[in-house]
mmCIF file of C-alpha atoms in Angstrom:
data_model
loop_
_atom_site.group_PDB
_atom_site.id
_atom_site.type_symbol
_atom_site.label_atom_id
_atom_site.label_comp_id
_atom_site.label_asym_id
_atom_site.label_seq_id
_atom_site.Cartn_x
_atom_site.Cartn_y
_atom_site.Cartn_z
ATOM 1 C CA MET C 26 111.093 50.123 19.071
ATOM 2 C CA THR C 27 112.323 46.675 20.063
ATOM 3 C CA GLN C 28 116.104 46.631 20.570
ATOM 4 C CA VAL C 29 117.799 43.175 20.030
ATOM 5 C CA THR C 30 121.368 42.050 20.367
ATOM 6 C CA ILE C 31 122.350 38.975 18.327
ATOM 7 C CA ILE C 32 125.525 37.086 19.206
ATOM 8 C CA GLY C 33 126.864 35.080 16.224
ATOM 9 C CA ALA C 34 126.877 36.210 12.610
ATOM 10 C CA GLY C 35 126.624 32.909 10.794
ATOM 11 C CA VAL C 36 123.659 32.014 8.704
ATOM 12 C CA ALA C 37 121.305 31.727 11.716
ATOM 13 C CA GLY C 38 122.367 35.056 13.247
ATOM 14 C CA LEU C 39 122.306 37.002 9.926
ATOM 15 C CA CYS C 40 118.869 35.626 8.883
ATOM 16 C CA THR C 41 117.454 36.398 12.186
ATOM 17 C CA ALA C 42 118.856 39.971 12.111
ATOM 18 C CA ARG C 43 117.355 40.440 8.562
ATOM 19 C CA VAL C 44 113.843 39.273 9.615
ATOM 20 C CA LEU C 45 113.797 41.394 12.794
ATOM 21 C CA LEU C 46 115.173 44.451 11.039
ATOM 22 C CA ASP C 47 112.462 44.121 8.338
ATOM 23 C CA ARG C 48 109.845 43.951 11.034
ATOM 24 C CA GLY C 49 110.936 47.130 12.677
ATOM 25 C CA ALA C 50 113.410 46.070 15.326
ATOM 26 C CA ARG C 51 116.687 47.716 16.065
ATOM 27 C CA VAL C 52 119.445 45.125 15.671
ATOM 28 C CA HIS C 53 122.993 45.006 17.116
ATOM 29 C CA LEU C 54 125.258 42.117 15.943
ATOM 30 C CA ILE C 55 128.193 40.840 17.906
ATOM 31 C CA ASP C 56 130.668 38.355 16.464
ATOM 32 C CA ARG C 57 134.312 37.300 17.023
ATOM 33 C CA ALA C 58 135.103 37.958 13.352
ATOM 34 C CA ARG C 59 135.011 41.227 11.471
ATOM 35 C CA GLN C 60 132.831 39.750 8.791
ATOM 36 C CA PRO C 61 131.525 36.394 7.499
ATOM 37 C CA GLY C 62 134.484 33.958 6.878
ATOM 38 C CA PRO C 63 135.981 30.480 7.445
ATOM 39 C CA GLN C 64 135.719 30.738 11.196
ATOM 40 C CA GLY C 65 132.145 29.405 11.020
ATOM 41 C CA CYS C 66 130.466 26.319 9.457
ATOM 42 C CA SER C 67 128.216 28.499 7.363
ATOM 43 C CA TRP C 68 131.238 29.361 5.246
ATOM 44 C CA TRP C 69 131.649 25.689 4.336
ATOM 45 C CA ALA C 70 128.042 24.911 3.520
ATOM 46 C CA GLY C 71 126.955 23.275 0.307
ATOM 47 C CA GLY C 72 124.164 25.855 -0.230
ATOM 48 C CA MET C 73 121.670 23.260 -1.511
ATOM 49 C CA LEU C 74 118.006 24.351 -1.042
ATOM 50 C CA ALA C 75 116.768 20.886 -1.419
ATOM 51 C CA PRO C 76 113.945 20.071 0.911
ATOM 52 C CA TYR C 77 112.621 17.175 -1.088
ATOM 53 C CA CYS C 78 115.989 15.448 -1.391
ATOM 54 C CA GLU C 79 116.502 15.979 2.347
ATOM 55 C CA GLY C 80 113.295 14.128 2.975
ATOM 56 C CA GLU C 81 115.136 10.892 2.265
ATOM 57 C CA SER C 82 116.636 11.018 5.823
ATOM 58 C CA ALA C 83 115.358 14.141 7.497
ATOM 59 C CA GLU C 84 112.275 14.686 9.617
ATOM 60 C CA GLU C 85 109.022 16.076 8.164
ATOM 61 C CA PRO C 86 109.620 19.669 9.388
ATOM 62 C CA VAL C 87 112.786 19.956 7.230
ATOM 63 C CA VAL C 88 110.788 19.173 4.064
ATOM 64 C CA ARG C 89 107.898 21.405 4.969
ATOM 65 C CA LEU C 90 109.730 24.391 6.339
ATOM 66 C CA GLY C 91 112.566 24.110 3.790
ATOM 67 C CA GLN C 92 110.138 24.840 0.938
ATOM 68 C CA GLN C 93 110.140 28.438 2.083
ATOM 69 C CA ALA C 94 113.864 28.890 1.688
ATOM 70 C CA ALA C 95 114.340 29.482 -2.057
ATOM 71 C CA ASP C 96 111.841 32.387 -2.219
ATOM 72 C CA TRP C 97 113.376 33.915 0.933
ATOM 73 C CA TRP C 98 116.921 33.712 -0.448
ATOM 74 C CA ALA C 99 115.813 35.026 -3.830
ATOM 75 C CA GLN C 100 115.032 38.278 -2.038
ATOM 76 C CA HIS C 101 118.431 38.537 -0.401
ATOM 77 C CA THR C 102 121.125 37.147 -2.724
ATOM 78 C CA THR C 103 122.060 37.449 -6.382
ATOM 79 C CA SER C 104 123.486 33.833 -6.410
ATOM 80 C CA LEU C 105 120.279 31.883 -6.222
ATOM 81 C CA LYS C 106 119.875 29.331 -9.095
ATOM 82 C CA ARG C 107 116.612 27.404 -9.679
ATOM 83 C CA CYS C 108 117.961 24.546 -11.667
ATOM 84 C CA GLY C 109 116.710 21.622 -9.608
ATOM 85 C CA SER C 110 118.708 18.678 -8.185
ATOM 86 C CA LEU C 111 119.844 15.565 -9.861
ATOM 87 C CA VAL C 112 120.356 12.280 -7.948
ATOM 88 C CA VAL C 113 122.229 9.319 -9.551
ATOM 89 C CA SER C 114 123.938 6.163 -8.481
ATOM 90 C CA PRO C 115 126.523 3.786 -9.933
ATOM 91 C CA ALA C 116 124.864 0.859 -11.741
ATOM 92 C CA ARG C 117 125.794 -1.521 -8.872
ATOM 93 C CA ASP C 118 123.919 0.676 -6.396
ATOM 94 C CA THR C 119 120.587 1.168 -8.142
ATOM 95 C CA SER C 120 118.832 -0.260 -5.133
ATOM 96 C CA ASP C 121 119.912 2.929 -3.263
ATOM 97 C CA LEU C 122 118.329 5.031 -5.910
ATOM 98 C CA THR C 123 115.093 2.989 -5.666
ATOM 99 C CA ARG C 124 115.119 3.425 -1.905
ATOM 100 C CA PHE C 125 115.783 7.205 -2.330
ATOM 101 C CA ALA C 126 112.911 7.546 -4.709
ATOM 102 C CA ARG C 127 110.514 5.684 -2.354
ATOM 103 C CA ARG C 128 111.455 7.982 0.584
ATOM 104 C CA THR C 129 111.101 11.334 -1.252
ATOM 105 C CA GLN C 130 108.564 13.209 -3.289
ATOM 106 C CA SER C 131 108.298 15.795 -6.133
ATOM 107 C CA HIS C 132 110.764 14.056 -8.415
ATOM 108 C CA LYS C 133 110.846 12.665 -11.950
ATOM 109 C CA THR C 134 112.582 9.393 -12.928
ATOM 110 C CA LEU C 135 114.963 9.950 -15.793
ATOM 111 C CA THR C 136 116.361 7.490 -18.425
ATOM 112 C CA ALA C 137 120.015 7.447 -19.259
ATOM 113 C CA THR C 138 119.256 9.608 -22.317
ATOM 114 C CA GLU C 139 117.351 12.115 -20.186
ATOM 115 C CA VAL C 140 120.182 12.247 -17.594
ATOM 116 C CA GLU C 141 122.690 12.959 -20.405
ATOM 117 C CA ALA C 142 120.402 15.623 -21.902
ATOM 118 C CA LEU C 143 120.134 17.314 -18.534
ATOM 119 C CA GLU C 144 123.874 17.152 -17.755
ATOM 120 C CA PRO C 145 125.815 16.346 -20.972
ATOM 121 C CA ASP C 146 129.166 16.224 -19.218
ATOM 122 C CA LEU C 147 128.050 13.190 -17.208
ATOM 123 C CA GLY C 148 127.832 11.280 -20.465
ATOM 124 C CA ASP C 149 126.194 7.866 -20.438
ATOM 125 C CA ARG C 150 127.633 6.784 -17.139
ATOM 126 C CA PHE C 151 124.229 6.582 -15.361
ATOM 127 C CA ALA C 152 121.452 4.419 -16.556
ATOM 128 C CA THR C 153 118.752 6.341 -14.553
ATOM 129 C CA GLY C 154 118.353 9.236 -12.221
ATOM 130 C CA LEU C 155 115.930 11.338 -10.173
ATOM 131 C CA PHE C 156 115.311 14.908 -11.058
ATOM 132 C CA PHE C 157 113.925 17.289 -8.387
ATOM 133 C CA GLU C 158 112.913 20.120 -10.583
ATOM 134 C CA ASN C 159 111.685 22.464 -7.837
ATOM 135 C CA GLU C 160 114.855 22.684 -5.838
ATOM 136 C CA ALA C 161 117.493 25.383 -5.941
ATOM 137 C CA HIS C 162 120.984 26.210 -4.774
ATOM 138 C CA LEU C 163 123.120 29.229 -3.946
ATOM 139 C CA SER C 164 126.637 30.254 -3.146
ATOM 140 C CA PRO C 165 126.790 30.470 0.649
ATOM 141 C CA ARG C 166 129.754 32.927 0.745
ATOM 142 C CA THR C 167 128.040 35.351 -1.618
ATOM 143 C CA ALA C 168 124.798 35.083 0.240
ATOM 144 C CA LEU C 169 126.408 35.756 3.691
ATOM 145 C CA ALA C 170 128.276 38.779 2.278
ATOM 146 C CA GLU C 171 125.137 40.188 0.686
ATOM 147 C CA LEU C 172 123.168 39.676 3.880
ATOM 148 C CA TRP C 173 125.912 41.361 5.869
ATOM 149 C CA ARG C 174 126.082 44.369 3.577
ATOM 150 C CA GLY C 175 122.326 44.785 3.416
ATOM 151 C CA LEU C 176 122.046 44.762 7.208
ATOM 152 C CA VAL C 177 124.671 47.455 7.601
ATOM 153 C CA ALA C 178 123.171 49.520 4.853
ATOM 154 C CA ASP C 179 119.757 49.336 6.536
ATOM 155 C CA GLY C 180 120.893 50.459 9.943
ATOM 156 C CA ALA C 181 122.022 47.363 11.827
ATOM 157 C CA THR C 182 125.030 47.897 13.944
ATOM 158 C CA PHE C 183 128.047 45.555 14.393
ATOM 159 C CA GLU C 184 130.609 44.915 17.106
ATOM 160 C CA GLN C 185 133.636 42.625 16.691
ATOM 161 C CA ARG C 186 134.457 40.735 19.876
ATOM 162 C CA GLU C 187 133.847 37.665 21.859
ATOM 163 C CA ALA C 188 130.653 37.774 23.913
ATOM 164 C CA ASP C 189 128.970 35.760 26.623
ATOM 165 C CA PRO C 190 125.209 35.788 26.097
ATOM 166 C CA ASN C 191 124.649 35.121 29.828
ATOM 167 C CA ALA C 192 126.532 38.153 30.838
ATOM 168 C CA ARG C 193 124.193 40.379 28.761
ATOM 169 C CA ALA C 194 120.948 38.609 29.409
ATOM 170 C CA ASN C 195 119.732 41.336 31.875
ATOM 171 C CA ASP C 196 120.776 44.236 29.653
ATOM 172 C CA GLY C 197 118.008 43.848 27.072
ATOM 173 C CA LEU C 198 116.854 41.126 24.671
ATOM 174 C CA VAL C 199 119.714 38.866 23.528
ATOM 175 C CA ILE C 200 119.613 36.140 20.931
ATOM 176 C CA ASP C 201 122.414 33.513 21.060
ATOM 177 C CA CYS C 202 123.108 32.209 17.493
ATOM 178 C CA ARG C 203 126.650 30.849 18.120
ATOM 179 C CA GLY C 204 126.079 27.356 16.780
ATOM 180 C CA TYR C 205 128.454 24.783 18.159
ATOM 181 C CA HIS C 206 130.222 27.476 20.264
ATOM 182 C CA ALA C 207 127.108 27.477 22.449
ATOM 183 C CA ARG C 208 127.555 23.824 23.563
ATOM 184 C CA ALA C 209 128.540 24.746 27.121
ATOM 185 C CA ASP C 210 125.098 26.422 27.544
ATOM 186 C CA MET C 211 123.078 23.848 25.615
ATOM 187 C CA PRO C 212 124.012 20.367 26.938
ATOM 188 C CA ALA C 213 121.975 18.529 24.356
ATOM 189 C CA LEU C 214 123.959 20.115 21.514
ATOM 190 C CA ARG C 215 126.548 18.021 19.778
ATOM 191 C CA GLY C 216 128.896 18.509 16.879
ATOM 192 C CA VAL C 217 128.737 16.536 13.666
ATOM 193 C CA LYS C 218 132.006 16.897 11.756
ATOM 194 C CA GLY C 219 131.867 17.705 8.058
ATOM 195 C CA GLU C 220 134.719 17.666 5.607
ATOM 196 C CA MET C 221 134.454 19.174 2.146
ATOM 197 C CA ALA C 222 136.659 20.378 -0.718
ATOM 198 C CA LEU C 223 136.410 23.198 -3.152
ATOM 199 C CA LEU C 224 137.644 22.212 -6.659
ATOM 200 C CA SER C 225 138.486 23.953 -9.892
ATOM 201 C CA CYS C 226 137.716 21.897 -12.907
ATOM 202 C CA PRO C 227 137.005 24.074 -16.036
ATOM 203 C CA ASP C 228 136.846 20.980 -18.178
ATOM 204 C CA VAL C 229 133.498 19.980 -16.584
ATOM 205 C CA SER C 230 130.323 21.900 -17.008
ATOM 206 C CA ILE C 231 127.678 20.901 -14.517
ATOM 207 C CA ASN C 232 124.698 23.198 -13.957
ATOM 208 C CA ARG C 233 122.968 21.885 -10.870
ATOM 209 C CA PRO C 234 123.683 20.039 -7.558
ATOM 210 C CA ILE C 235 124.404 16.364 -8.166
ATOM 211 C CA ARG C 236 124.029 13.789 -5.434
ATOM 212 C CA VAL C 237 125.800 10.463 -6.004
ATOM 213 C CA LEU C 238 124.390 7.694 -3.862
ATOM 214 C CA HIS C 239 126.753 5.103 -2.431
ATOM 215 C CA PRO C 240 126.194 2.817 0.522
ATOM 216 C CA ARG C 241 129.385 3.958 2.208
ATOM 217 C CA VAL C 242 130.371 7.391 0.790
ATOM 218 C CA PRO C 243 127.396 9.438 -0.700
ATOM 219 C CA ILE C 244 128.571 12.746 -2.013
ATOM 220 C CA TYR C 245 127.130 15.935 -3.435
ATOM 221 C CA LEU C 246 128.694 18.272 -5.946
ATOM 222 C CA VAL C 247 127.536 21.867 -6.107
ATOM 223 C CA PRO C 248 128.485 24.273 -8.915
ATOM 224 C CA ARG C 249 129.808 27.655 -7.865
ATOM 225 C CA GLY C 250 130.323 29.048 -11.364
ATOM 226 C CA ASP C 251 133.522 29.445 -13.494
ATOM 227 C CA GLY C 252 134.397 25.858 -13.224
ATOM 228 C CA VAL C 253 134.477 25.734 -9.429
ATOM 229 C CA TYR C 254 132.591 23.065 -7.450
ATOM 230 C CA MET C 255 131.922 22.332 -3.806
ATOM 231 C CA LEU C 256 132.314 18.657 -3.031
ATOM 232 C CA GLY C 257 130.952 17.271 0.194
ATOM 233 C CA ALA C 258 130.450 16.129 2.644
ATOM 234 C CA THR C 259 131.348 13.682 5.328
ATOM 235 C CA MET C 260 129.275 13.337 8.474
ATOM 236 C CA VAL C 261 131.313 12.150 11.463
ATOM 237 C CA GLU C 262 129.813 12.342 14.965
ATOM 238 C CA GLY C 263 131.970 14.339 17.388
ATOM 239 C CA ARG C 264 133.686 17.672 17.485
ATOM 240 C CA ALA C 265 135.655 18.732 14.389
ATOM 241 C CA SER C 266 139.362 18.487 14.453
ATOM 242 C CA ALA C 267 141.463 21.186 12.834
ATOM 243 C CA HIS C 268 142.175 19.159 9.634
ATOM 244 C CA ALA C 269 140.439 16.702 7.361
ATOM 245 C CA SER C 270 141.444 13.045 7.544
ATOM 246 C CA VAL C 271 143.285 11.408 4.711
ATOM 247 C CA ARG C 272 140.585 8.723 4.422
ATOM 248 C CA SER C 273 137.829 11.339 4.088
ATOM 249 C CA VAL C 274 139.563 13.328 1.391
ATOM 250 C CA LEU C 275 140.479 10.191 -0.518
ATOM 251 C CA GLU C 276 136.883 8.979 -0.413
ATOM 252 C CA LEU C 277 135.485 12.320 -1.499
ATOM 253 C CA LEU C 278 137.866 12.730 -4.444
ATOM 254 C CA SER C 279 137.434 9.067 -5.502
ATOM 255 C CA ALA C 280 133.663 9.569 -5.608
ATOM 256 C CA ALA C 281 134.137 12.817 -7.698
ATOM 257 C CA TYR C 282 136.296 10.890 -10.162
ATOM 258 C CA ALA C 283 133.700 8.210 -10.342
ATOM 259 C CA LEU C 284 131.122 10.947 -11.269
ATOM 260 C CA SER C 285 133.349 12.239 -14.011
ATOM 261 C CA PRO C 286 136.989 11.175 -14.788
ATOM 262 C CA ALA C 287 137.671 14.802 -15.650
ATOM 263 C CA PHE C 288 137.742 15.603 -11.973
ATOM 264 C CA GLY C 289 141.088 13.633 -11.894
ATOM 265 C CA GLU C 290 142.631 16.796 -13.359
ATOM 266 C CA ALA C 291 140.773 19.150 -11.047
ATOM 267 C CA GLU C 292 142.729 21.528 -8.767
ATOM 268 C CA ILE C 293 142.007 21.429 -5.080
ATOM 269 C CA LEU C 294 141.395 25.061 -3.964
ATOM 270 C CA GLU C 295 140.431 24.434 -0.377
ATOM 271 C CA ILE C 296 139.764 21.677 2.106
ATOM 272 C CA GLY C 297 137.284 22.670 4.787
ATOM 273 C CA VAL C 298 136.416 21.170 8.205
ATOM 274 C CA ASP C 299 133.903 22.267 10.795
ATOM 275 C CA SER C 300 131.288 21.033 13.215
ATOM 276 C CA ARG C 301 127.588 21.253 12.412
ATOM 277 C CA PRO C 302 125.540 22.023 15.592
ATOM 278 C CA ALA C 303 122.874 19.348 16.121
ATOM 279 C CA PHE C 304 120.366 18.122 18.782
ATOM 280 C CA PRO C 305 119.435 14.503 19.250
ATOM 281 C CA ASP C 306 116.547 14.800 16.815
ATOM 282 C CA ASN C 307 118.593 16.792 14.246
ATOM 283 C CA LEU C 308 116.019 19.611 14.315
ATOM 284 C CA PRO C 309 116.546 23.242 15.369
ATOM 285 C CA ARG C 310 115.515 24.487 18.727
ATOM 286 C CA ILE C 311 114.489 27.817 20.207
ATOM 287 C CA GLU C 312 114.874 28.217 23.929
ATOM 288 C CA ARG C 313 114.083 31.224 26.201
ATOM 289 C CA GLN C 314 115.345 32.145 29.629
ATOM 290 C CA GLY C 315 113.948 35.576 30.421
ATOM 291 C CA ASN C 316 115.595 38.082 28.097
ATOM 292 C CA LEU C 317 117.925 35.497 26.542
ATOM 293 C CA ILE C 318 116.816 33.441 23.480
ATOM 294 C CA ARG C 319 118.893 30.691 22.110
ATOM 295 C CA ALA C 320 118.349 29.601 18.462
ATOM 296 C CA ASN C 321 120.550 26.683 17.399
ATOM 297 C CA GLY C 322 120.763 23.184 15.976
ATOM 298 C CA LEU C 323 120.546 23.722 12.185
ATOM 299 C CA TYR C 324 122.648 20.614 11.646
ATOM 300 C CA ARG C 325 123.201 20.110 7.912
ATOM 301 C CA HIS C 326 120.286 22.295 6.995
ATOM 302 C CA GLY C 327 121.676 25.816 7.737
ATOM 303 C CA PHE C 328 120.681 27.712 4.552
ATOM 304 C CA LEU C 329 117.568 25.566 4.149
ATOM 305 C CA LEU C 330 116.062 26.177 7.559
ATOM 306 C CA ALA C 331 117.656 29.460 8.750
ATOM 307 C CA PRO C 332 114.862 31.637 7.166
ATOM 308 C CA ALA C 333 112.102 29.616 8.981
ATOM 309 C CA LEU C 334 114.147 29.602 12.179
ATOM 310 C CA ALA C 335 114.540 33.396 11.971
ATOM 311 C CA THR C 336 110.837 33.916 11.351
ATOM 312 C CA MET C 337 109.962 31.856 14.485
ATOM 313 C CA VAL C 338 112.362 33.903 16.578
ATOM 314 C CA ALA C 339 110.841 37.107 15.290
ATOM 315 C CA ASP C 340 107.289 35.760 15.908
ATOM 316 C CA LEU C 341 108.233 34.975 19.483
ATOM 317 C CA ILE C 342 109.704 38.303 20.134
ATOM 318 C CA LEU C 343 107.305 40.589 18.363
ATOM 319 C CA ASP C 344 104.021 38.544 18.443
ATOM 320 C CA ALA C 345 104.478 36.472 21.561
ATOM 321 C CA LYS C 346 103.883 33.450 19.340
ATOM 322 C CA THR C 347 105.228 30.174 20.605
ATOM 323 C CA PRO C 348 107.457 28.727 17.859
ATOM 324 C CA GLU C 349 107.048 25.224 16.504
ATOM 325 C CA MET C 350 110.636 24.519 17.437
ATOM 326 C CA PHE C 351 110.254 25.918 21.027
ATOM 327 C CA HIS C 352 111.800 23.959 23.907
ATOM 328 C CA GLU C 353 111.132 24.785 27.515
ATOM 329 C CA THR C 354 114.139 25.288 29.679
ATOM 330 C CA THR C 355 114.537 25.912 33.405
ATOM 331 C CA ALA C 356 118.249 26.357 33.440
#
C-alpha cells in the first residue's frame, strides 16, 4: 500500500488526501494548525464554482478543469448549492457587461424584469444581466471541516506541527501543499493579496453569487445562509500584510451598497486578508524531485481547481501518469 505524507491542510492538501485515500493510499497529514481555520487562504475563499465566469480572464484549463468541481464537491460537502451565477453592472458600465459576455460561454442574457424575477431584492437597479445557470457555490469553511472529518473517520492520520518537506523527502513520498508558505522552495511563486469581508444583512435575501462589474472595483457577493454574505475581493500583487487597507474596505463596502442600499445597515462580522499563491501564468503546477512532489499555485481558483489538481497528483503517484500541470525541475 502506498504511504503518503501531505504537508499543508488547506484546500489543496485536503483534496489531495481525499483522492489518494479513496484510491487506496495511506495518508498522513501535517499542518501547523490543529484543524482548518483562518491561518490559511482557503478559509477566506469565496467558494464560487464558476468556471464559465472565470473564463472572462482565466486561461482555458481553468474553464475546462473547473467544470469537474461541482460534482466532486457534491460528494464531499453538504453546503453545495447549484443556483447558478448572476453577473450585472451599473448602467454606466454596460460596456463591461458586453465584454464579459463576449469572453465567456454558457450564459443567458436577462432583461431587467428577468433579473428582478431571479433576485427580487435587487429590485429594478439593473437593466440587464448575464445568468450562468450551470454554476454552483459552497461554503468553504463547511467544506473544509467536512473534508477534514471524513478523512479522519476513514483512517487518515494527522500531526500538528511545522514541517520542512525537504527534510522528509528521503523518508517516503511527501507532497508539499503549503501554498504561499512554500515560496522559498518555489522561486516562481508569488503572492496575490486578497481582502474580503463577511457581512450580516438579514434584510437582504440573495440566493446565488452576484458579480458586479466595475472598471476599477469589480466585486462578488456570495450567500452563506441566514443573511450572511461573503464580499470580495481585491487582488493586489505582493505579499499580504496583516490587515486590510482602508481604501480596499471602503471600495468593497461602497460597491456592496451600490448593489443594494440595504447593505448600508449590514454588520461587518469579519475582515480577512491573505495571499493567494500564484505562478506567472496563474495556473497550478505539479513538480517532482525524487520522493518530493510539490502541488501549488491555485491562485484565486482554490475550490474550483483543487479537485482536478488532486486527481493529477494521484495519477502521477499511482499510475505514473504525467499530469497536464507538470513542470520539470532540476533543483
